[in-house]
Amino acid sequence: MPMQLYLYNYESADNIEEVLSWRPTEKQWWITGFNPDYVGNVDVSKEILVGCVDFTGHEDMYKALKTNTLIQDTIKDYAVFDDINLVVWLCWHERNLLK
C-alpha cells in the first residue's frame, strides 16, 4: 500500500528539525527510514514520527483500523482518518506511549 514516513526533532513550536522525509513511489508492505547523520545523536523524547497509509482497495482494513483505534483512549487522539480517500495519518511520540 502507498505509505509515507516523516521524522522530526521537536524542541519547541519555533524549533522543529526535519530528520527524515520518505515518500516512496512504490507500494510498501512495511515502511522504515534511516538518516545516518543522526546515528548516536538521538533524543527519543524529542522525536515525533508522522506516518501515512493509503488503504485504497482495502476498505475492510481501513474500517477495522479506524474502529479499533477510536475505542482506545491512549491513541485515538493521534490518528486522523480520511473516510473519502481511505487514508490514515498517525503521529507517534514518546508521550503517546506513556499514557
Tab-separated table of C-alpha atoms in Angstrom:
chain	number	residue	atom	x	y	z
A	1	MET	CA	0.000	0.000	0.000
A	2	PRO	CA	1.202	3.558	-0.530
A	3	MET	CA	2.871	4.856	2.637
A	4	GLN	CA	4.722	7.938	3.818
A	5	LEU	CA	7.065	8.483	6.759
A	6	TYR	CA	8.310	11.706	8.359
A	7	LEU	CA	10.527	12.110	11.425
A	8	TYR	CA	11.187	15.354	13.267
A	9	ASN	CA	13.183	16.543	16.254
A	10	TYR	CA	10.827	18.794	18.188
A	11	GLU	CA	12.423	21.268	20.558
A	12	SER	CA	9.542	23.793	20.544
A	13	ALA	CA	6.917	25.191	18.181
A	14	ASP	CA	9.609	27.502	16.788
A	15	ASN	CA	12.319	24.862	16.625
A	16	ILE	CA	11.397	21.769	14.600
A	17	GLU	CA	14.102	19.952	12.670
A	18	GLU	CA	13.302	17.510	9.885
A	19	VAL	CA	15.283	14.294	10.307
A	20	LEU	CA	13.677	12.160	7.636
A	21	SER	CA	11.116	12.549	4.865
A	22	TRP	CA	10.319	9.386	2.915
A	23	ARG	CA	7.534	9.124	0.355
A	24	PRO	CA	8.357	6.141	-1.856
A	25	THR	CA	6.602	5.812	-5.204
A	26	GLU	CA	6.352	2.024	-4.920
A	27	LYS	CA	3.699	0.384	-2.776
A	28	GLN	CA	5.010	-0.764	0.604
A	29	TRP	CA	4.461	-3.763	2.818
A	30	TRP	CA	6.357	-2.070	5.647
A	31	ILE	CA	7.967	1.351	5.679
A	32	THR	CA	11.044	2.407	7.577
A	33	GLY	CA	13.681	5.080	7.276
A	34	PHE	CA	17.227	5.873	8.334
A	35	ASN	CA	19.292	9.039	8.396
A	36	PRO	CA	22.991	8.334	9.063
A	37	ASP	CA	23.577	11.943	10.137
A	38	TYR	CA	21.732	11.199	13.386
A	39	VAL	CA	23.437	7.965	14.467
A	40	GLY	CA	24.364	8.170	18.150
A	41	ASN	CA	22.895	11.657	18.464
A	42	VAL	CA	19.249	10.891	19.185
A	43	ASP	CA	16.986	12.074	21.975
A	44	VAL	CA	13.874	9.939	21.579
A	45	SER	CA	11.886	12.171	23.923
A	46	LYS	CA	12.130	14.954	21.320
A	47	GLU	CA	11.274	12.917	18.239
A	48	ILE	CA	7.907	12.910	16.526
A	49	LEU	CA	7.073	10.406	13.819
A	50	VAL	CA	4.262	11.012	11.355
A	51	GLY	CA	3.157	8.160	9.129
A	52	CYS	CA	0.523	7.839	6.457
A	53	VAL	CA	-1.087	4.740	4.945
A	54	ASP	CA	-3.366	4.789	1.905
A	55	PHE	CA	-5.903	1.974	2.215
A	56	THR	CA	-7.388	2.409	-1.272
A	57	GLY	CA	-8.625	-1.011	-2.362
A	58	HIS	CA	-8.514	-2.259	1.240
A	59	GLU	CA	-11.636	-0.663	2.726
A	60	ASP	CA	-12.151	-3.514	5.223
A	61	MET	CA	-8.655	-2.997	6.649
A	62	TYR	CA	-9.258	0.765	6.861
A	63	LYS	CA	-12.556	0.293	8.685
A	64	ALA	CA	-11.045	-2.253	11.104
A	65	LEU	CA	-8.125	0.047	11.951
A	66	LYS	CA	-10.453	3.005	12.455
A	67	THR	CA	-12.870	1.042	14.638
A	68	ASN	CA	-10.107	-0.387	16.826
A	69	THR	CA	-8.194	2.890	17.083
A	70	LEU	CA	-11.114	5.111	18.021
A	71	ILE	CA	-12.055	2.946	21.024
A	72	GLN	CA	-8.560	3.258	22.535
A	73	ASP	CA	-8.280	6.412	24.604
A	74	THR	CA	-4.481	6.232	24.638
A	75	ILE	CA	-4.060	6.515	20.867
A	76	LYS	CA	-7.258	7.833	19.265
A	77	ASP	CA	-6.113	11.460	19.533
A	78	TYR	CA	-3.030	10.684	17.430
A	79	ALA	CA	-4.824	9.370	14.349
A	80	VAL	CA	-6.617	11.203	11.556
A	81	PHE	CA	-8.935	9.174	9.334
A	82	ASP	CA	-9.869	10.436	5.858
A	83	ASP	CA	-13.015	8.448	5.045
A	84	ILE	CA	-13.241	9.820	1.486
A	85	ASN	CA	-9.719	8.824	0.386
A	86	LEU	CA	-9.274	5.904	2.850
A	87	VAL	CA	-6.058	7.422	4.171
A	88	VAL	CA	-4.872	7.318	7.786
A	89	TRP	CA	-2.345	9.720	9.291
A	90	LEU	CA	-0.716	8.609	12.569
A	91	CYS	CA	1.509	10.578	14.909
A	92	TRP	CA	3.811	8.806	17.351
A	93	HIS	CA	5.660	10.447	20.173
A	94	GLU	CA	7.129	9.035	23.356
A	95	ARG	CA	4.365	10.761	25.327
A	96	ASN	CA	1.689	8.915	23.289
A	97	LEU	CA	3.053	5.628	24.517
A	98	LEU	CA	3.430	6.609	28.163
A	99	LYS	CA	-0.220	7.484	28.807
